[in-house]
Short mmCIF file of C-alpha atoms in Angstrom, two decimals:
data_model
loop_
_atom_site.label_atom_id
_atom_site.label_comp_id
_atom_site.label_asym_id
_atom_site.label_seq_id
_atom_site.Cartn_x
_atom_site.Cartn_y
_atom_site.Cartn_z
CA UNK L 13 57.68 239.85 119.70
CA UNK L 14 58.97 236.50 120.92
CA UNK L 15 57.74 233.37 119.17
CA UNK L 16 55.45 231.13 121.36
CA UNK L 17 56.93 227.82 122.38
CA UNK L 18 54.89 224.65 121.84
CA UNK L 19 54.48 221.67 124.26
CA UNK L 20 56.54 219.58 121.84
CA UNK L 21 59.44 222.16 121.81
CA UNK L 22 59.50 222.26 125.64
CA UNK L 23 59.53 218.61 125.88
CA UNK L 24 62.34 218.27 123.50
CA UNK L 25 64.44 220.90 125.17
CA UNK L 26 63.92 219.42 128.70
CA UNK L 27 64.24 215.79 127.44
CA UNK L 28 60.83 214.70 128.57
CA UNK L 29 57.70 213.53 127.00
CA UNK L 30 54.97 215.84 125.89
CA UNK L 31 52.60 214.19 128.22
CA UNK L 32 54.91 214.94 131.18
CA UNK L 33 55.01 218.68 130.10
CA UNK L 34 51.23 218.85 129.80
CA UNK L 35 50.65 217.04 133.17
CA UNK L 36 53.24 219.58 134.95
CA UNK L 37 51.55 222.55 133.47
CA UNK L 38 48.21 221.23 134.64
CA UNK L 39 49.50 220.49 138.19
CA UNK L 40 49.02 216.76 137.89
CA UNK L 41 49.83 214.95 141.13
CA UNK L 42 51.64 212.49 138.95
CA UNK L 43 54.52 214.75 138.30
CA UNK L 44 57.00 215.63 141.20
CA UNK L 45 57.15 219.33 142.30
CA UNK L 46 60.64 219.58 141.33
CA UNK L 47 59.76 218.68 137.75
CA UNK L 48 56.64 220.83 137.65
CA UNK L 49 58.76 223.98 138.86
CA UNK L 50 61.37 223.22 136.23
CA UNK L 51 58.87 222.92 133.37
CA UNK L 52 56.80 225.90 134.47
CA UNK L 53 59.77 228.17 134.69
CA UNK L 54 61.06 227.14 131.30
CA UNK L 55 57.57 227.46 129.79
CA UNK L 56 57.39 230.99 131.17
CA UNK L 57 60.87 231.78 129.88
CA UNK L 58 59.95 230.58 126.28
CA UNK L 59 56.51 232.54 126.37
CA UNK L 60 54.43 229.43 126.32
CA UNK L 61 50.58 230.02 126.08
CA UNK L 62 48.23 227.07 126.52
CA UNK L 63 46.30 225.89 123.61
CA UNK L 64 42.64 226.80 124.03
CA UNK L 65 41.60 223.46 122.85
CA UNK L 66 43.31 221.95 125.86
CA UNK L 67 46.75 220.61 127.02
CA UNK L 68 45.51 217.15 128.06
CA UNK L 69 43.83 215.26 125.27
CA UNK L 70 42.86 212.49 127.62
CA UNK L 71 40.61 214.89 129.58
CA UNK L 72 39.44 217.16 127.05
CA UNK L 73 38.52 215.64 123.49
CA UNK L 74 38.36 217.81 120.43
CA UNK L 75 36.03 215.26 118.61
CA UNK L 76 38.02 215.98 115.66
CA UNK L 77 39.98 213.35 113.45
CA UNK L 78 42.96 214.18 111.20
CA UNK L 79 43.12 212.33 107.86
CA UNK L 80 46.38 212.35 105.86
CA UNK L 81 46.12 210.79 102.46
CA UNK L 82 49.02 210.70 99.93
CA UNK L 83 47.21 211.79 96.66
CA UNK L 84 43.79 213.42 96.37
CA UNK L 85 43.74 212.76 92.56
CA UNK L 86 43.74 209.06 93.20
CA UNK L 87 40.19 207.89 93.18
CA UNK L 88 40.88 205.01 95.73
CA UNK L 89 41.96 207.63 98.36
CA UNK L 90 38.93 209.78 97.51
CA UNK L 91 36.74 206.73 98.24
CA UNK L 92 38.35 205.90 101.38
CA UNK L 93 37.95 209.60 102.63
CA UNK L 94 34.25 209.43 101.84
CA UNK L 95 33.98 206.34 104.02
CA UNK L 96 35.91 208.00 106.91
CA UNK L 97 33.84 211.12 106.72
CA UNK L 98 30.49 209.13 106.60
CA UNK L 99 31.14 207.24 109.79
CA UNK L 100 32.87 210.16 111.56
CA UNK L 101 29.87 212.20 111.05
CA UNK L 102 27.35 209.63 112.40
CA UNK L 103 29.49 209.41 115.40
CA UNK L 104 29.67 213.10 115.94
CA UNK L 105 33.31 213.66 114.94
CA UNK L 106 34.67 216.37 112.62
CA UNK L 107 37.41 215.60 109.93
CA UNK L 108 40.29 217.62 108.98
CA UNK L 109 41.87 216.29 105.67
CA UNK L 110 45.49 216.96 104.71
CA UNK L 111 47.41 215.78 101.74
CA UNK L 112 51.11 214.74 102.00
CA UNK L 113 51.59 214.77 98.23
CA UNK L 114 53.77 211.70 98.74
CA UNK L 115 56.26 213.94 100.80
CA UNK L 116 57.89 212.74 104.05
CA UNK L 117 58.53 216.26 105.04
CA UNK L 118 54.97 217.31 104.49
CA UNK L 119 53.51 214.16 106.25
CA UNK L 120 55.73 214.73 109.35
CA UNK L 121 54.94 218.51 109.45
CA UNK L 122 51.17 217.82 109.28
CA UNK L 123 51.40 215.24 112.10
CA UNK L 124 53.23 217.67 114.29
CA UNK L 125 51.05 220.63 113.47
CA UNK L 126 47.74 218.70 114.24
CA UNK L 127 48.91 216.62 117.13
CA UNK L 128 49.40 219.61 119.52
CA UNK L 129 45.73 219.96 120.58
CA UNK L 130 43.91 220.14 117.21
CA UNK L 131 42.82 216.64 116.84
CA UNK L 132 42.14 213.36 118.92
CA UNK L 133 43.84 210.94 116.39
CA UNK L 134 44.76 210.07 112.90
CA UNK L 135 43.73 207.97 109.93
CA UNK L 136 46.50 207.80 107.48
CA UNK L 137 48.16 206.06 104.50
CA UNK L 138 51.99 206.38 104.56
CA UNK L 139 53.54 208.59 101.91
CA UNK L 140 55.56 207.18 99.01
CA UNK L 141 58.68 209.05 100.14
CA UNK L 142 58.53 207.65 103.74
CA UNK L 143 58.11 204.13 102.40
CA UNK L 144 60.92 204.49 100.01
CA UNK L 145 63.28 205.86 102.76
CA UNK L 146 61.87 203.51 105.38
CA UNK L 147 61.46 206.45 107.68
CA UNK L 148 58.75 205.94 110.30
CA UNK L 149 59.91 207.70 113.46
CA UNK L 150 57.39 210.59 112.87
CA UNK L 151 54.59 207.95 113.42
CA UNK L 152 56.29 206.38 116.35
CA UNK L 153 56.81 209.88 118.06
CA UNK L 154 53.18 210.87 117.69
CA UNK L 155 51.83 207.45 119.08
CA UNK L 156 54.42 207.67 121.92
CA UNK L 157 53.06 211.04 122.88
CA UNK L 158 49.51 209.72 123.40
CA UNK L 159 47.96 210.46 119.92
CA UNK L 160 46.56 207.21 118.21
CA UNK L 161 47.01 206.51 114.67
CA UNK L 162 45.26 203.93 112.41
CA UNK L 163 47.05 203.28 109.05
CA UNK L 164 45.23 202.02 105.90
CA UNK L 165 46.43 200.45 102.57
CA UNK L 166 50.09 201.50 102.86
CA UNK L 167 51.26 200.37 106.21
CA UNK L 168 54.52 199.04 107.90
CA UNK L 169 55.26 196.38 110.39
CA UNK L 170 57.79 198.80 112.02
CA UNK L 171 55.00 200.85 113.68
CA UNK L 172 52.61 199.43 116.27
CA UNK L 173 49.15 200.72 115.70
CA UNK L 174 45.72 199.66 114.25
CA UNK L 175 45.84 198.92 110.52
CA UNK L 176 43.27 198.29 107.77
CA UNK L 177 44.68 196.48 104.69
CA UNK L 178 43.54 194.64 101.51
CA UNK L 179 44.78 191.24 100.78
CA UNK L 180 47.31 192.56 98.28
CA UNK L 181 49.37 189.31 97.98
CA UNK L 182 46.33 187.14 97.52
CA UNK L 183 44.83 189.67 95.12
CA UNK L 184 47.91 189.64 92.84
CA UNK L 185 48.02 185.92 92.90
CA UNK L 186 44.33 185.55 92.08
CA UNK L 187 44.27 188.13 89.22
CA UNK L 188 47.32 186.33 87.59
CA UNK L 189 45.72 183.01 88.17
CA UNK L 190 42.60 184.23 86.43
CA UNK L 191 44.60 185.26 83.38
CA UNK L 192 46.31 181.84 83.36
CA UNK L 193 42.83 180.15 83.60
CA UNK L 194 41.70 182.25 80.68
CA UNK L 195 44.65 180.60 78.67
CA UNK L 196 47.32 183.22 78.86
CA UNK L 197 50.95 181.98 78.68
CA UNK L 198 52.84 185.22 78.55
CA UNK L 199 51.62 187.47 81.26
CA UNK L 200 53.31 190.94 81.64
CA UNK L 201 53.65 192.68 84.97
CA UNK L 202 53.35 196.59 84.79
CA UNK L 203 54.02 198.37 88.14
CA UNK L 204 54.98 201.95 88.73
CA UNK L 205 54.39 201.50 92.48
CA UNK L 206 57.28 199.12 93.28
CA UNK L 207 58.58 201.22 96.22
CA UNK L 208 55.12 200.96 97.96
CA UNK L 209 54.35 198.19 100.28
CA UNK L 210 51.10 197.43 98.22
CA UNK L 211 53.18 197.27 95.02
CA UNK L 212 55.61 194.73 96.44
CA UNK L 213 52.94 192.43 97.75
CA UNK L 214 50.92 192.53 94.56
CA UNK L 215 54.18 191.58 92.54
CA UNK L 216 54.96 188.81 94.90
CA UNK L 217 51.42 187.33 94.39
CA UNK L 218 51.98 187.57 90.49
CA UNK L 219 55.35 185.75 90.86
CA UNK L 220 53.79 182.97 93.11
CA UNK L 221 51.03 182.31 90.66
CA UNK L 222 53.47 181.86 87.80
CA UNK L 223 55.58 179.53 90.01
CA UNK L 224 52.33 177.56 91.06
CA UNK L 225 51.70 176.94 87.30
CA UNK L 226 55.16 175.94 86.36
CA UNK L 227 55.50 179.16 84.11
CA UNK L 228 58.90 180.55 84.00
CA UNK L 229 59.62 184.12 84.94
CA UNK L 230 60.41 186.28 81.91
CA UNK L 231 62.20 189.46 83.10
CA UNK L 232 61.64 191.06 79.66
CA UNK L 233 58.00 191.36 80.25
CA UNK L 234 58.18 192.66 83.83
CA UNK L 235 58.18 196.43 84.37
CA UNK L 236 58.88 197.31 88.01
CA UNK L 237 59.59 200.97 88.66
CA UNK L 238 58.88 203.56 91.33
CA UNK L 239 57.78 206.26 88.96
CA UNK L 240 55.31 206.85 86.04
CA UNK L 241 58.07 208.76 84.20
CA UNK L 242 58.51 207.08 80.62
CA UNK L 243 55.93 204.37 81.65
CA UNK L 244 54.25 204.76 78.26
CA UNK L 245 57.46 204.35 76.53
CA UNK L 246 58.45 201.29 78.59
CA UNK L 247 54.98 199.64 77.94
CA UNK L 248 55.32 200.47 74.23
CA UNK L 249 58.78 198.70 74.03
CA UNK L 250 57.43 195.74 76.04
CA UNK L 251 54.52 195.13 73.57
CA UNK L 252 56.87 195.97 70.41
CA UNK L 253 59.63 193.52 71.48
CA UNK L 254 57.84 190.58 73.24
CA UNK L 255 55.00 188.24 72.70
CA UNK L 256 52.47 189.16 75.39
CA UNK L 257 48.94 187.79 75.79
CA UNK L 258 48.00 188.90 79.33
CA UNK L 259 48.83 191.92 81.54
CA UNK L 260 48.46 192.39 85.22
CA UNK L 261 48.86 196.06 86.08
CA UNK L 262 49.38 197.10 89.76
CA UNK L 263 47.86 200.63 89.89
CA UNK L 264 45.01 202.50 88.21
CA UNK L 265 47.44 204.62 86.01
CA UNK L 266 49.39 201.61 85.01
CA UNK L 267 46.07 199.79 83.96
CA UNK L 268 44.85 202.70 81.95
CA UNK L 269 48.31 202.99 80.17
CA UNK L 270 48.51 199.22 79.49
CA UNK L 271 45.13 199.23 77.86
CA UNK L 272 45.54 202.36 75.87
CA UNK L 273 49.05 201.51 74.45
CA UNK L 274 47.81 198.03 73.76
CA UNK L 275 44.91 199.20 71.76
CA UNK L 276 47.05 201.68 69.86
CA UNK L 277 49.62 198.96 68.99
CA UNK L 278 46.79 197.08 67.34
CA UNK L 279 45.97 194.43 69.89
CA UNK L 280 42.54 193.15 69.84
CA UNK L 281 41.36 193.29 73.36
CA UNK L 282 40.52 190.66 74.85
CA UNK L 283 40.96 188.40 71.97
CA UNK L 284 44.79 189.03 71.65
CA UNK L 285 45.50 190.65 75.01
CA UNK L 286 43.67 190.24 78.25
CA UNK L 287 44.37 192.98 80.87
CA UNK L 288 43.52 193.09 84.53
CA UNK L 289 44.37 196.05 86.76
CA UNK L 290 44.03 197.40 90.35
CA UNK L 291 41.60 200.35 90.01
CA UNK L 292 38.75 201.70 92.17
CA UNK L 293 37.49 204.53 89.98
CA UNK L 294 34.89 205.09 87.27
CA UNK L 295 37.85 205.62 84.73
CA UNK L 296 38.21 201.94 84.33
CA UNK L 297 34.63 200.82 84.41
CA UNK L 298 32.87 203.53 82.33
CA UNK L 299 35.22 205.76 80.50
CA UNK L 300 37.62 203.19 78.83
CA UNK L 301 36.72 201.23 75.73
CA UNK L 302 37.00 198.35 76.15
CA UNK L 303 36.08 198.67 79.90
CA UNK L 304 38.71 197.32 82.25
CA UNK L 305 38.57 194.16 84.52
CA UNK L 306 39.74 195.33 87.82
CA UNK L 307 40.68 194.27 91.24
CA UNK L 308 38.36 196.50 93.37
CA UNK L 309 39.75 197.51 96.73
CA UNK L 310 36.54 198.61 98.48
CA UNK L 311 37.85 201.96 99.31
CA UNK L 312 34.68 203.12 101.08
CA UNK L 313 34.72 200.01 103.28
CA UNK L 314 38.17 200.53 104.12
CA UNK L 315 37.55 204.27 105.24
CA UNK L 316 34.58 203.15 107.42
CA UNK L 317 36.48 200.37 109.22
CA UNK L 318 39.56 202.48 109.76
CA UNK L 319 37.64 205.46 111.36
CA UNK L 320 35.63 202.91 113.59
CA UNK L 321 38.82 201.44 114.87
CA UNK L 322 40.07 204.92 115.71
CA UNK L 323 36.86 206.09 117.42
CA UNK L 324 36.64 202.76 119.31
CA UNK L 325 40.32 203.35 120.64
CA UNK L 326 39.53 206.94 121.52
CA UNK L 327 36.33 206.02 123.39
CA UNK L 328 37.56 202.85 125.05
CA UNK L 329 38.24 202.74 128.88
CA UNK L 330 40.74 199.99 128.32
CA UNK L 331 44.18 201.40 129.10
CA UNK L 332 46.29 198.91 126.93
CA UNK L 333 43.79 197.99 124.19
CA UNK L 334 45.49 195.49 121.84
CA UNK L 335 46.09 196.61 118.29
CA UNK L 336 44.20 195.23 115.56
CA UNK L 337 44.79 194.50 111.74
CA UNK L 338 41.67 194.27 109.65
CA UNK L 339 41.97 192.55 106.25
CA UNK L 340 39.46 193.66 103.60
CA UNK L 341 38.99 191.18 100.83
CA UNK L 342 39.10 192.59 97.33
CA UNK L 343 36.84 191.64 94.45
CA UNK L 344 37.75 190.78 90.87
CA UNK L 345 35.21 192.64 88.62
CA UNK L 346 35.22 191.23 85.18
CA UNK L 347 34.65 193.59 82.35
CA UNK L 348 35.37 193.65 78.60
CA UNK L 349 39.28 193.56 78.81
CA UNK L 350 39.11 189.84 79.69
CA UNK L 351 35.66 188.66 78.78
#
């Protein structure tokens, strides 16, 4: 039995857009007779069968949104998804959630699988591997084929689409400045997310705060890596070999590790060591002792805003609606690790 061809495969083989194939198979007057015949004959040859959901998404909406998140175990992404689902449900849309597991290949496969008539648009955060390799063509292809994307948190300037971000640079600057205002002179930076756009921006904010306060940069108390492998050992070495009175950690796992290792090394927190971390989950606020001062990213708000942007675009009659970037302000929640 011959495998059924897809719209995307036909478009690729004939060097035309998916939209052109769809219109030709639907006898659209926008397509010339010669092109229609060529596409229909090739589709028949390749055993193409139309998707029951519909070939032309502009005329037949599925009322379904695809959500791709990098990591379901991260409480921030879980909160974003809850915000997306809440608003989607209120607006009469269904949600399909997929997890890229930080894989470029899985991310690209999911986009291709769902964009062939299953969903109307995507809300997503870029996988770690895609950001590391600066590979974004899979997003551009989907948008060019007429399926809108809204990116949140991890985004890139290389893709034109709607985006929802937090003020990562300002958050990094403000958190470091808060530690300086509390009297910290030797503030360590701990980041296992240095290959991500958000990690880079937070680190830049930290460095700018040091510069603004005429504090020299000590590379010995800066951990910038793209992996959590050996992170505990690196933090242990940092505390053992350097005088540190403050820590700014750029991810929830980094924050928890910084606090736990600090306590194990005998630091009295916050008397000897003050810690601020990026975290959005209950682990930092309720399950750690002492509780962790955090930069809260307002994950639920991000999800709500992102899906509203997508639905507004899907339901807009404006043909060339300008793209928007919405910045959500973070909030410093002070707890026992700095008080």
